[in-house]
Short mmCIF file of C-alpha atoms in Angstrom, two decimals:
data_model
loop_
_atom_site.label_atom_id
_atom_site.label_comp_id
_atom_site.label_asym_id
_atom_site.label_seq_id
_atom_site.Cartn_x
_atom_site.Cartn_y
_atom_site.Cartn_z
CA MET F 1 45.93 111.94 -7.86
CA SER F 2 46.42 115.06 -8.06
CA SER F 3 46.11 117.27 -11.75
CA ASP F 4 47.91 120.06 -10.81
CA ASP F 5 50.85 117.70 -9.45
CA ARG F 6 50.71 115.22 -11.66
CA TRP F 7 49.76 116.24 -15.09
CA GLY F 8 51.31 120.14 -15.33
CA SER F 9 48.73 122.81 -16.22
CA VAL F 10 45.84 121.53 -18.26
CA SER F 11 42.53 122.62 -16.87
CA ALA F 12 39.00 121.63 -16.28
CA GLU F 13 38.16 124.77 -18.60
CA GLN F 14 40.24 123.43 -21.80
CA ASP F 15 38.11 120.22 -21.39
CA ALA F 16 34.54 122.13 -21.09
CA SER F 17 36.36 124.28 -24.13
CA GLY F 18 37.69 121.94 -26.70
CA ASP F 19 40.27 124.15 -27.26
CA ALA F 20 43.21 122.05 -26.15
CA ASP F 21 46.27 121.49 -28.99
CA ALA F 22 45.75 118.66 -31.36
CA ASP F 23 48.48 116.63 -29.96
CA GLU F 24 47.33 116.84 -26.31
CA LEU F 25 46.58 113.32 -26.42
CA ALA F 26 50.10 112.45 -27.62
CA GLN F 27 51.70 114.41 -25.10
CA LEU F 28 49.87 113.63 -22.04
CA LEU F 29 50.58 109.66 -22.75
CA ALA F 30 54.42 110.84 -23.12
CA MET F 31 53.97 112.38 -19.72
CA ALA F 32 52.22 109.74 -18.16
CA GLY F 33 54.49 107.27 -17.52
CA GLY F 34 52.45 104.83 -14.82
CA ALA F 35 53.22 102.02 -12.90
CA ASP F 36 55.77 99.04 -14.58
CA ASP F 37 54.44 95.78 -15.37
CA ALA F 38 55.44 94.14 -12.11
CA GLY F 39 52.96 96.22 -10.33
CA SER F 40 55.46 98.16 -8.51
CA GLY F 41 53.05 101.37 -7.72
CA PRO F 42 51.08 102.52 -5.03
CA GLY F 43 49.69 98.84 -3.09
CA GLY F 44 51.86 96.24 -4.72
CA GLY F 45 54.75 96.63 -2.15
CA ALA F 46 52.63 96.36 0.66
CA LEU F 47 50.35 93.67 -0.62
CA ALA F 48 53.80 91.53 -1.06
CA ASP F 49 55.02 92.40 2.43
CA ALA F 50 50.97 90.63 3.61
CA LEU F 51 51.91 87.85 1.26
CA SER F 52 55.12 87.55 2.98
CA GLN F 53 53.72 87.58 6.05
CA GLY F 54 51.41 84.45 4.82
CA VAL F 55 47.75 83.75 4.60
CA THR F 56 46.53 84.10 8.49
CA THR F 57 47.30 88.12 9.31
CA GLY F 58 44.29 89.37 11.16
CA PRO F 59 42.18 92.47 10.02
CA THR F 60 44.02 96.04 10.45
CA ASP F 61 42.42 98.80 12.80
CA ASP F 62 43.69 101.95 10.90
CA ARG F 63 40.63 102.00 8.25
CA PRO F 64 39.80 105.50 7.81
CA ASP F 65 37.16 107.11 9.24
CA ARG F 66 34.41 108.67 6.79
CA GLU F 67 33.20 112.13 6.51
CA PRO F 68 29.79 112.47 7.04
CA ASP F 69 28.52 113.77 3.35
CA ASP F 70 26.39 117.09 4.38
CA ALA F 71 24.85 119.28 2.37
CA GLU F 72 27.15 121.22 0.23
CA ALA F 73 29.28 117.77 -0.99
CA LEU F 74 25.42 115.70 -2.13
CA ALA F 75 24.72 118.98 -4.36
CA ALA F 76 28.13 118.70 -5.74
CA LEU F 77 27.36 114.82 -6.08
CA ARG F 78 24.02 115.95 -8.17
CA ALA F 79 25.97 118.55 -10.09
CA VAL F 80 28.50 115.97 -11.11
CA GLU F 81 25.62 113.81 -11.43
CA ALA F 82 24.08 115.78 -13.81
CA GLU F 83 27.42 116.71 -15.53
CA LEU F 84 27.76 112.28 -15.89
CA ASP F 85 24.05 112.36 -17.68
CA GLU F 86 25.14 114.26 -20.76
CA ARG F 87 27.47 110.99 -21.97
CA TRP F 88 25.95 108.08 -23.25
CA PRO F 89 23.34 106.12 -20.45
CA GLU F 90 24.86 102.87 -19.61
CA THR F 91 22.02 100.89 -21.36
CA ARG F 92 24.22 102.67 -24.17
CA ILE F 93 27.28 100.46 -25.21
CA GLU F 94 29.48 100.82 -28.39
CA PRO F 95 31.58 97.55 -27.57
CA SER F 96 34.99 99.10 -27.60
CA LEU F 97 37.81 99.14 -24.84
CA ASP F 98 39.70 101.86 -27.35
CA ARG F 99 37.54 105.12 -25.40
CA ILE F 100 38.78 103.85 -21.75
CA ARG F 101 42.25 102.61 -23.04
CA ALA F 102 42.46 106.13 -24.24
CA LEU F 103 41.95 107.43 -20.83
CA VAL F 104 43.65 104.92 -18.30
CA GLU F 105 46.64 105.96 -20.41
CA VAL F 106 46.42 109.27 -19.82
CA LEU F 107 46.06 108.94 -16.36
CA GLY F 108 48.86 106.89 -16.22
CA ASP F 109 47.53 103.19 -15.80
CA PRO F 110 46.63 103.48 -12.43
CA GLN F 111 45.15 100.45 -12.46
CA ARG F 112 48.03 98.60 -12.92
CA SER F 113 49.28 99.82 -8.99
CA TYR F 114 47.60 97.11 -8.15
CA PRO F 115 46.32 93.78 -8.84
CA ALA F 116 43.01 93.09 -9.35
CA ILE F 117 39.96 90.20 -8.87
CA HIS F 118 37.09 90.50 -11.92
CA VAL F 119 34.16 89.02 -11.19
CA ALA F 120 32.10 88.57 -14.27
CA GLY F 121 28.38 86.23 -14.95
CA THR F 122 24.65 87.01 -15.07
CA ASN F 123 23.68 87.44 -11.57
CA GLY F 124 25.35 87.35 -8.15
CA LYS F 125 28.01 89.34 -9.07
CA SER F 126 27.75 92.43 -6.59
CA SER F 127 26.84 89.31 -3.91
CA VAL F 128 30.60 88.01 -4.71
CA THR F 129 32.06 91.20 -5.11
CA ARG F 130 31.27 92.44 -1.70
CA MET F 131 31.99 89.07 -0.32
CA ILE F 132 35.21 88.69 -1.76
CA ASP F 133 35.60 92.97 -0.69
CA ALA F 134 34.57 91.44 2.94
CA LEU F 135 37.68 88.75 3.30
CA LEU F 136 39.94 90.14 1.95
CA THR F 137 39.44 93.16 4.51
CA ARG F 138 39.47 91.04 7.45
CA ILE F 139 42.34 89.43 6.86
CA GLY F 140 44.44 92.24 6.22
CA PRO F 141 44.90 93.74 2.67
CA ARG F 142 43.20 97.36 1.96
CA THR F 143 40.45 96.54 -0.57
CA GLY F 144 38.82 99.00 -3.59
CA ARG F 145 35.37 97.79 -4.80
CA TYR F 146 34.00 98.62 -7.68
CA THR F 147 30.30 97.55 -8.36
CA SER F 148 27.10 98.48 -9.90
CA PRO F 149 24.58 99.76 -10.77
CA HIS F 150 23.79 101.61 -7.84
CA LEU F 151 20.78 101.20 -5.51
CA GLN F 152 20.58 104.68 -3.98
CA ARG F 153 23.68 106.96 -4.16
CA ALA F 154 26.44 106.40 -6.87
CA THR F 155 29.02 106.79 -4.47
CA GLU F 156 28.26 102.80 -3.40
CA ARG F 157 29.88 101.91 -7.02
CA ILE F 158 33.78 102.85 -5.22
CA ALA F 159 34.73 101.59 -1.88
CA ILE F 160 37.54 101.45 -0.40
CA ASP F 161 38.07 99.24 3.01
CA GLY F 162 34.64 97.93 2.55
CA ALA F 163 32.91 101.09 2.76
CA PRO F 164 31.88 103.35 0.55
CA ILE F 165 33.70 106.57 -0.49
CA SER F 166 32.49 110.07 0.58
CA ALA F 167 30.45 112.42 -1.80
CA ARG F 168 33.15 115.22 -1.31
CA ARG F 169 35.86 112.39 -2.82
CA TYR F 170 33.68 111.56 -5.18
CA VAL F 171 33.45 114.67 -6.62
CA GLU F 172 37.53 115.27 -5.88
CA VAL F 173 37.94 112.42 -7.97
CA TYR F 174 36.07 113.09 -11.15
CA GLN F 175 37.63 116.69 -10.98
CA GLU F 176 40.79 115.72 -10.89
CA ILE F 177 40.57 113.24 -14.35
CA ALA F 178 38.10 115.59 -15.97
CA PRO F 179 40.58 118.12 -17.92
CA PHE F 180 41.33 114.62 -19.54
CA LEU F 181 38.10 113.95 -20.65
CA GLY F 182 37.65 116.01 -23.13
CA ILE F 183 40.99 115.36 -24.59
CA VAL F 184 40.37 111.78 -25.11
CA ASP F 185 36.57 112.69 -26.61
CA ARG F 186 37.99 114.93 -29.08
CA ALA F 187 40.50 112.27 -29.60
CA GLN F 188 37.77 109.67 -30.63
CA GLY F 189 37.04 111.78 -34.21
CA ASP F 190 33.61 111.37 -35.63
CA GLY F 191 33.19 108.31 -33.16
CA PRO F 192 31.09 108.23 -29.75
CA ARG F 193 32.53 109.63 -26.44
CA LEU F 194 33.11 107.96 -23.31
CA SER F 195 30.31 106.90 -22.28
CA LYS F 196 29.12 107.10 -18.60
CA PHE F 197 29.69 104.01 -16.80
CA GLU F 198 33.53 104.38 -18.95
CA VAL F 199 34.55 107.89 -17.33
CA LEU F 200 33.28 106.32 -13.80
CA THR F 201 35.02 103.12 -14.26
CA GLY F 202 38.10 105.33 -14.61
CA MET F 203 37.02 107.59 -11.72
CA ALA F 204 37.56 104.05 -9.66
CA PHE F 205 41.00 103.33 -11.14
CA ALA F 206 42.20 106.86 -10.04
CA ALA F 207 40.45 106.59 -6.84
CA PHE F 208 42.13 102.76 -5.81
CA ALA F 209 45.31 104.01 -7.28
CA ASP F 210 45.58 107.20 -5.24
CA ALA F 211 44.71 105.36 -1.89
CA PRO F 212 46.07 103.47 -2.59
CA VAL F 213 44.70 100.18 -2.30
CA ASP F 214 46.88 96.81 -2.15
CA VAL F 215 43.89 95.27 -4.36
CA ALA F 216 40.87 96.07 -6.15
CA VAL F 217 37.94 93.92 -6.76
CA LEU F 218 35.81 94.62 -9.79
CA GLU F 219 32.31 93.76 -10.52
CA VAL F 220 31.87 93.21 -14.48
CA GLY F 221 29.40 96.49 -15.60
CA LEU F 222 28.03 94.03 -18.72
CA GLY F 223 29.66 91.00 -20.54
CA GLY F 224 33.39 90.91 -19.89
CA SER F 225 35.05 90.79 -22.92
CA TRP F 226 34.48 94.52 -23.73
CA ASP F 227 33.44 96.38 -20.77
CA ALA F 228 35.33 98.96 -19.29
CA THR F 229 36.62 97.64 -16.25
CA ASN F 230 38.77 94.68 -18.86
CA VAL F 231 41.68 96.71 -19.78
CA ALA F 232 42.82 95.72 -15.98
CA ASP F 233 44.08 92.21 -16.04
CA ALA F 234 43.02 90.14 -12.91
CA VAL F 235 45.14 87.71 -11.86
CA VAL F 236 41.62 86.06 -10.72
CA ALA F 237 38.82 86.05 -12.11
CA ALA F 238 34.89 84.79 -10.42
CA ILE F 239 32.83 83.69 -12.91
CA THR F 240 28.98 83.67 -11.47
CA PRO F 241 26.28 81.69 -13.03
CA ILE F 242 25.47 82.63 -16.70
CA ASP F 243 22.07 83.19 -17.91
CA ILE F 244 19.98 85.18 -20.19
CA ASP F 245 19.94 88.92 -19.45
CA HIS F 246 21.42 91.87 -21.66
CA VAL F 247 19.61 90.26 -25.31
CA ASN F 248 20.16 93.25 -27.25
CA TYR F 249 23.88 93.04 -26.44
CA LEU F 250 24.87 89.88 -25.51
CA GLY F 251 22.27 87.54 -27.92
CA SER F 252 19.86 84.66 -26.71
CA GLU F 253 22.18 82.22 -26.76
CA LEU F 254 24.84 80.91 -24.06
CA GLY F 255 27.31 80.43 -25.43
CA GLY F 256 27.75 83.13 -27.33
CA ILE F 257 26.70 84.91 -23.88
CA ALA F 258 29.66 82.69 -22.25
CA ALA F 259 31.71 83.43 -24.65
CA GLU F 260 32.12 87.68 -23.51
CA LYS F 261 32.25 86.79 -20.38
CA ALA F 262 34.52 84.70 -20.41
CA GLY F 263 36.91 87.49 -21.62
CA VAL F 264 38.13 88.28 -18.02
CA ILE F 265 40.06 85.22 -17.99
CA LYS F 266 43.38 86.14 -18.56
CA GLU F 267 46.85 84.80 -19.23
CA GLY F 268 48.09 83.03 -16.64
CA ALA F 269 45.43 83.80 -14.35
CA VAL F 270 43.03 81.69 -11.76
CA ALA F 271 39.18 81.36 -13.17
CA LEU F 272 37.18 79.73 -10.05
CA MET F 273 33.49 78.74 -11.84
CA ALA F 274 30.51 78.88 -10.15
CA GLU F 275 27.63 76.08 -10.97
CA GLN F 276 27.05 76.33 -15.11
CA SER F 277 24.95 74.90 -17.55
CA PRO F 278 27.20 72.55 -19.91
CA GLU F 279 26.78 74.82 -23.02
CA ALA F 280 28.51 77.68 -20.85
CA ALA F 281 30.65 75.63 -18.97
CA LYS F 282 32.10 74.35 -21.97
CA VAL F 283 32.71 78.12 -23.80
CA LEU F 284 34.89 78.78 -20.40
CA LEU F 285 36.91 76.12 -20.03
CA GLU F 286 38.13 76.46 -23.76
CA ARG F 287 38.72 80.11 -22.78
CA ALA F 288 40.60 78.96 -19.81
CA VAL F 289 42.77 76.42 -21.73
CA ALA F 290 43.35 79.06 -24.27
CA MET F 291 45.05 81.50 -21.92
CA ASP F 292 46.60 78.57 -20.00
CA ALA F 293 44.95 79.71 -16.90
CA GLU F 294 44.38 77.60 -13.61
CA VAL F 295 40.40 76.72 -13.17
CA ALA F 296 38.69 75.63 -9.91
CA ARG F 297 34.60 74.54 -9.95
CA ALA F 298 31.37 74.50 -7.93
CA GLY F 299 30.98 71.11 -7.32
CA MET F 300 34.88 69.71 -7.78
CA GLU F 301 37.52 71.78 -6.29
CA PHE F 302 35.01 73.93 -4.57
CA GLY F 303 31.36 74.13 -3.10
CA VAL F 304 28.59 74.36 0.35
CA LEU F 305 29.06 70.80 1.76
CA GLY F 306 25.69 71.99 4.33
CA ARG F 307 23.89 74.72 5.14
CA GLU F 308 21.35 75.60 7.19
CA VAL F 309 18.58 78.39 7.99
CA ALA F 310 19.55 80.41 10.96
CA VAL F 311 17.77 83.34 12.20
CA GLY F 312 18.41 86.55 10.07
CA GLY F 313 20.64 84.13 6.96
CA GLN F 314 22.21 80.93 7.22
CA GLN F 315 25.07 78.89 8.90
CA LEU F 316 27.10 77.29 6.49
CA ARG F 317 29.86 74.52 6.04
CA LEU F 318 32.38 75.42 2.46
CA GLN F 319 34.33 73.56 1.38
CA GLY F 320 37.47 76.05 -0.18
CA LEU F 321 40.56 75.22 -2.35
CA GLY F 322 42.68 74.64 1.19
CA GLY F 323 40.08 72.71 2.72
CA GLU F 324 36.69 72.52 4.90
CA TYR F 325 35.35 75.52 6.43
CA ASP F 326 32.43 75.26 9.01
CA ASP F 327 30.01 76.89 11.86
CA ILE F 328 30.34 79.94 8.58
CA TYR F 329 26.99 82.40 9.76
CA LEU F 330 25.86 84.62 7.00
CA PRO F 331 23.11 87.02 6.92
CA LEU F 332 21.99 86.38 3.51
CA PHE F 333 19.03 84.13 2.35
CA GLY F 334 18.90 81.86 -0.02
CA GLU F 335 20.66 78.95 -1.77
CA HIS F 336 22.08 81.08 -4.09
CA GLN F 337 23.85 83.12 -1.96
CA ALA F 338 25.65 79.90 -0.16
CA LYS F 339 27.11 79.34 -2.90
CA ASN F 340 28.52 82.80 -4.02
CA ALA F 341 30.09 82.04 -0.45
CA ALA F 342 32.13 79.65 -1.18
CA LEU F 343 32.88 81.48 -4.60
CA ALA F 344 33.95 84.11 -3.03
CA LEU F 345 36.42 82.12 -0.58
CA ALA F 346 37.44 79.94 -3.45
CA THR F 347 38.27 83.22 -5.12
CA VAL F 348 40.07 84.51 -1.75
CA GLU F 349 41.77 81.24 -1.23
CA ALA F 350 43.41 81.65 -5.08
CA PHE F 351 44.08 85.10 -4.38
CA PHE F 352 46.47 84.00 -1.84
CA GLY F 353 47.65 80.98 -2.87
CA ALA F 354 46.33 78.85 -0.67
CA GLY F 355 45.95 75.38 -0.98
CA ALA F 356 45.05 71.70 0.14
CA SER F 357 48.07 72.48 3.17
CA ARG F 358 47.02 75.87 3.50
CA LYS F 359 44.27 77.32 4.73
CA LEU F 360 42.63 80.55 5.55
CA ASP F 361 42.80 81.77 8.72
CA ILE F 362 38.66 81.08 9.71
CA ALA F 363 38.67 83.23 12.68
CA ALA F 364 38.76 86.14 9.68
CA VAL F 365 36.65 83.72 7.55
CA ARG F 366 33.79 83.27 10.17
CA ASP F 367 34.14 87.14 10.60
CA ALA F 368 34.25 88.56 7.29
CA PHE F 369 31.13 87.02 6.22
CA ALA F 370 29.33 87.47 9.73
CA SER F 371 30.17 91.08 8.48
CA VAL F 372 28.57 90.74 4.52
CA ARG F 373 25.67 93.15 3.82
CA VAL F 374 24.13 93.52 0.13
CA PRO F 375 21.84 95.76 0.11
CA GLY F 376 18.88 94.97 -1.95
CA ARG F 377 19.37 91.26 -2.00
CA LEU F 378 16.48 89.80 0.30
CA GLU F 379 17.13 92.83 2.92
CA ARG F 380 14.65 92.73 5.32
CA LEU F 381 13.49 96.39 5.67
CA ARG F 382 10.66 96.73 7.86
CA SER F 383 8.50 94.32 10.31
CA ALA F 384 4.66 93.94 11.09
CA PRO F 385 4.76 93.53 8.13
CA THR F 386 7.84 92.51 6.98
CA VAL F 387 8.95 94.80 3.82
CA VAL F 388 11.47 92.85 2.03
CA VAL F 389 13.31 93.91 -1.26
CA ASP F 390 15.35 92.04 -4.20
CA ALA F 391 16.93 93.52 -7.15
CA ALA F 392 16.52 90.62 -9.12
CA HIS F 393 15.96 91.84 -12.77
CA ASN F 394 15.47 88.70 -15.05
CA PRO F 395 14.01 85.42 -14.86
CA HIS F 396 16.74 83.41 -13.39
CA GLY F 397 16.82 85.93 -10.52
CA ALA F 398 13.34 86.11 -10.16
CA ARG F 399 13.74 82.08 -9.59
CA ALA F 400 16.33 82.37 -6.94
CA ALA F 401 14.40 85.27 -4.46
CA ALA F 402 10.76 83.10 -5.37
CA THR F 403 12.74 79.73 -4.16
CA ALA F 404 14.50 81.91 -0.53
CA VAL F 405 11.43 83.42 -0.11
CA ARG F 406 9.55 79.99 -0.68
CA GLU F 407 11.89 77.97 1.71
CA GLU F 408 13.37 80.59 4.44
CA PHE F 409 10.37 83.00 5.08
CA SER F 410 6.77 81.99 6.72
CA PHE F 411 4.45 84.47 5.06
CA ARG F 412 0.71 83.27 5.93
CA ARG F 413 0.12 86.13 3.51
CA LEU F 414 2.82 87.36 0.66
CA VAL F 415 2.09 90.43 -1.56
CA GLY F 416 4.62 91.68 -4.38
CA VAL F 417 5.39 95.00 -5.27
CA LEU F 418 6.76 94.61 -9.20
CA ALA F 419 8.27 97.27 -11.45
CA VAL F 420 10.29 96.22 -14.16
CA MET F 421 12.47 97.80 -16.94
CA ARG F 422 11.31 97.72 -20.57
CA ASP F 423 14.35 96.00 -21.86
CA LYS F 424 13.55 92.78 -19.40
CA ASP F 425 12.02 89.64 -19.75
CA ALA F 426 8.74 91.17 -17.66
CA ASP F 427 7.04 87.47 -18.96
CA GLY F 428 9.67 85.15 -17.42
CA ILE F 429 9.77 87.30 -14.10
CA LEU F 430 6.06 87.09 -13.42
CA ALA F 431 5.97 83.32 -14.37
CA ALA F 432 8.82 82.89 -11.97
CA LEU F 433 6.88 85.14 -8.86
CA GLU F 434 3.33 84.12 -9.34
CA PRO F 435 3.71 80.72 -7.05
CA VAL F 436 4.99 82.50 -4.09
CA LEU F 437 2.65 85.69 -4.36
CA ASP F 438 -0.55 85.94 -3.02
CA GLU F 439 -1.30 89.35 -4.83
CA VAL F 440 0.94 91.71 -7.10
CA VAL F 441 0.79 95.56 -7.11
CA VAL F 442 2.51 96.95 -10.87
CA THR F 443 3.91 99.68 -10.55
CA ALA F 444 6.82 102.00 -12.23
CA VAL F 445 9.63 103.68 -10.99
CA SER F 446 11.82 107.06 -11.94
CA SER F 447 13.44 105.81 -14.96
CA PRO F 448 13.31 106.50 -18.45
CA ARG F 449 13.44 102.99 -18.80
CA ALA F 450 10.76 101.98 -17.10
CA MET F 451 7.62 99.69 -18.30
CA ASP F 452 4.54 101.70 -17.71
CA ALA F 453 2.57 100.32 -14.44
CA ASP F 454 -0.95 99.94 -16.80
CA GLU F 455 1.26 98.03 -19.89
CA LEU F 456 2.95 95.59 -16.87
CA GLY F 457 -0.73 95.43 -15.04
CA SER F 458 -1.75 94.03 -18.35
CA LEU F 459 0.90 91.61 -18.70
CA ALA F 460 0.39 90.55 -14.96
CA VAL F 461 -3.27 89.79 -15.21
CA GLY F 462 -2.15 86.96 -17.89
CA PHE F 463 -0.30 85.30 -14.86
CA PHE F 464 -1.76 86.26 -11.71
CA GLY F 465 -6.24 87.00 -13.07
CA ALA F 466 -7.43 90.20 -12.70
CA ASP F 467 -8.65 89.96 -8.91
CA ARG F 468 -5.09 89.60 -8.16
CA VAL F 469 -3.42 92.48 -9.75
CA VAL F 470 -3.35 95.99 -8.52
CA VAL F 471 -1.89 99.05 -10.95
CA GLU F 472 -0.04 102.34 -9.13
CA THR F 473 1.75 104.44 -10.85
CA ARG F 474 4.08 105.20 -8.58
CA MET F 475 6.39 103.82 -5.96
CA ASP F 476 5.16 105.17 -2.53
CA ALA F 477 1.92 104.29 -2.95
CA ALA F 478 2.29 101.09 -4.06
CA LEU F 479 4.29 100.30 -1.04
CA GLU F 480 1.18 101.91 0.49
CA THR F 481 -1.14 99.63 -0.78
CA ALA F 482 1.05 96.39 -0.86
CA ILE F 483 1.10 97.52 3.01
CA GLY F 484 -2.26 97.42 3.43
CA LEU F 485 -3.39 94.22 1.15
CA ALA F 486 -0.58 92.17 3.08
CA GLU F 487 -2.34 93.24 6.30
CA GLU F 488 -6.14 92.27 5.50
CA THR F 489 -7.49 89.18 7.27
CA ASP F 490 -10.72 87.90 7.98
CA ASP F 491 -9.63 87.19 11.62
CA PRO F 492 -8.88 90.66 13.55
CA GLU F 493 -6.93 88.05 15.83
CA THR F 494 -4.77 86.99 12.67
CA PRO F 495 -1.17 88.74 13.58
CA VAL F 496 -0.11 91.49 11.13
CA ALA F 497 3.40 89.98 11.77
CA GLY F 498 2.21 86.78 9.63
CA ALA F 499 2.14 89.34 6.54
CA GLY F 500 4.85 90.64 4.29
CA VAL F 501 5.80 92.52 0.97
CA LEU F 502 8.23 91.78 -1.46
CA VAL F 503 9.60 94.29 -3.86
CA VAL F 504 11.45 92.68 -7.06
CA GLY F 505 11.67 93.75 -10.36
CA SER F 506 14.47 96.00 -10.98
CA VAL F 507 17.61 97.48 -8.92
CA VAL F 508 16.25 101.42 -9.64
CA ALA F 509 13.06 99.55 -7.82
CA ALA F 510 15.42 98.09 -4.79
CA GLY F 511 16.70 101.68 -4.44
CA GLU F 512 13.66 103.66 -4.29
CA ALA F 513 12.09 101.18 -2.14
CA ARG F 514 15.60 101.22 0.49
CA THR F 515 15.07 105.69 0.15
CA LEU F 516 11.71 105.56 1.09
CA LEU F 517 11.93 103.05 3.90
CA GLY F 518 14.96 105.39 5.47
CA ARG F 519 17.57 103.62 4.50
CA GLU F 520 21.03 104.97 4.20
CA PRO F 521 23.07 103.82 0.69
CA GLN F 522 25.72 101.35 2.03
#
């Protein structure tokens, strides 16, 4: 999609100056047009052709190569990010779909040019989204994947064919939609401008339409009903486990949180539900009934039939909507990831219309799960001592990480590196981690939302005792200290390989650790 080709002569200078005519929004809406209700835009025909051939198509070999991110492209990316950072951050929200609706309308409703799968919930959204993407890619359709937040580089958020777009393409997409951001901003009058997340969502929709993709997999940013991604009418919605988080926006009652997240279930769609508390399940089912949506539930229509710990991950036997899928290798740790895999499998089955007599191709399913990479989710980054990072940032996620570490790793000594945001339940995270950590090094990350290291250290002393807590103000120093503590032993013959370091507490902490340990964004 080019602004020169599709939108006439509106320029970035008009966006910056704010000198456009008062009627420009209405004029652009009239020009935009967009896909019709049948989804006849880019991707629709290709997907229909793929589906007409059945659900056992093999992977394609024509995925385009990604250009490397050179210094010039990365500098341009930093400039775009600086511009975006002048908008409301993702942690500041005015619940409304009005602004994002206005943006996609002037862009020609790109989100209508392909079917979408929506992933909502509290924990596991990114993992499930990546698993769905891997399954779809191996089966055949060209995919777009939108996730948030990113660990290291903003380009991680927008992926095509299973890989992040290049820095250069990210900048190009921003420049293509930039002329219309000011138009929408000015149309809000005294209300808030488009937020950073809303702009990023518009960029993803536009990039997917321009590719074009056959299906988009969208991870909800926060909530559901009024999340910017919810302007897409997804044909399938996957709901991961719902728990307490973001209480300043979603409240502290599970029913209310579930009601917001249930907003992604649309009229006539298919809803796949992970195991939920009775309170959350009731709300989700009520929404499904109101929307005349079909429902499949973990533990009933699909689920995990068996799992065994394996080298580098686990071996699974899954019950899908179309039957059993055995000998599935998943290179991720934890029972929670096995359950995520079952949810992702059922979601893709539902998308393709698989049922009791129609399964997905087992070879494609095995290949897809074996290829899944979810950075920052119990990810091993170093050996001797082993360094594992996990982006768990609430008590529910911390409990899952602690359980997986206890059951699937054999550390003789485990030292934690913990950094938490001020608006998170630090006490709940500390309580979940204390049983599996011998010592903890608390620190702060390079985010204005980060909890002060000394403040976090004081809280940690209440759970661990002063002799098990070390405070470092920077992540690099914290990692160095934790590695040194993990290597300590009274017996010089004790192998270093039995020691471990777990970096946990926030997405930013996981990203900083990955960067410090030399890992590239994925």
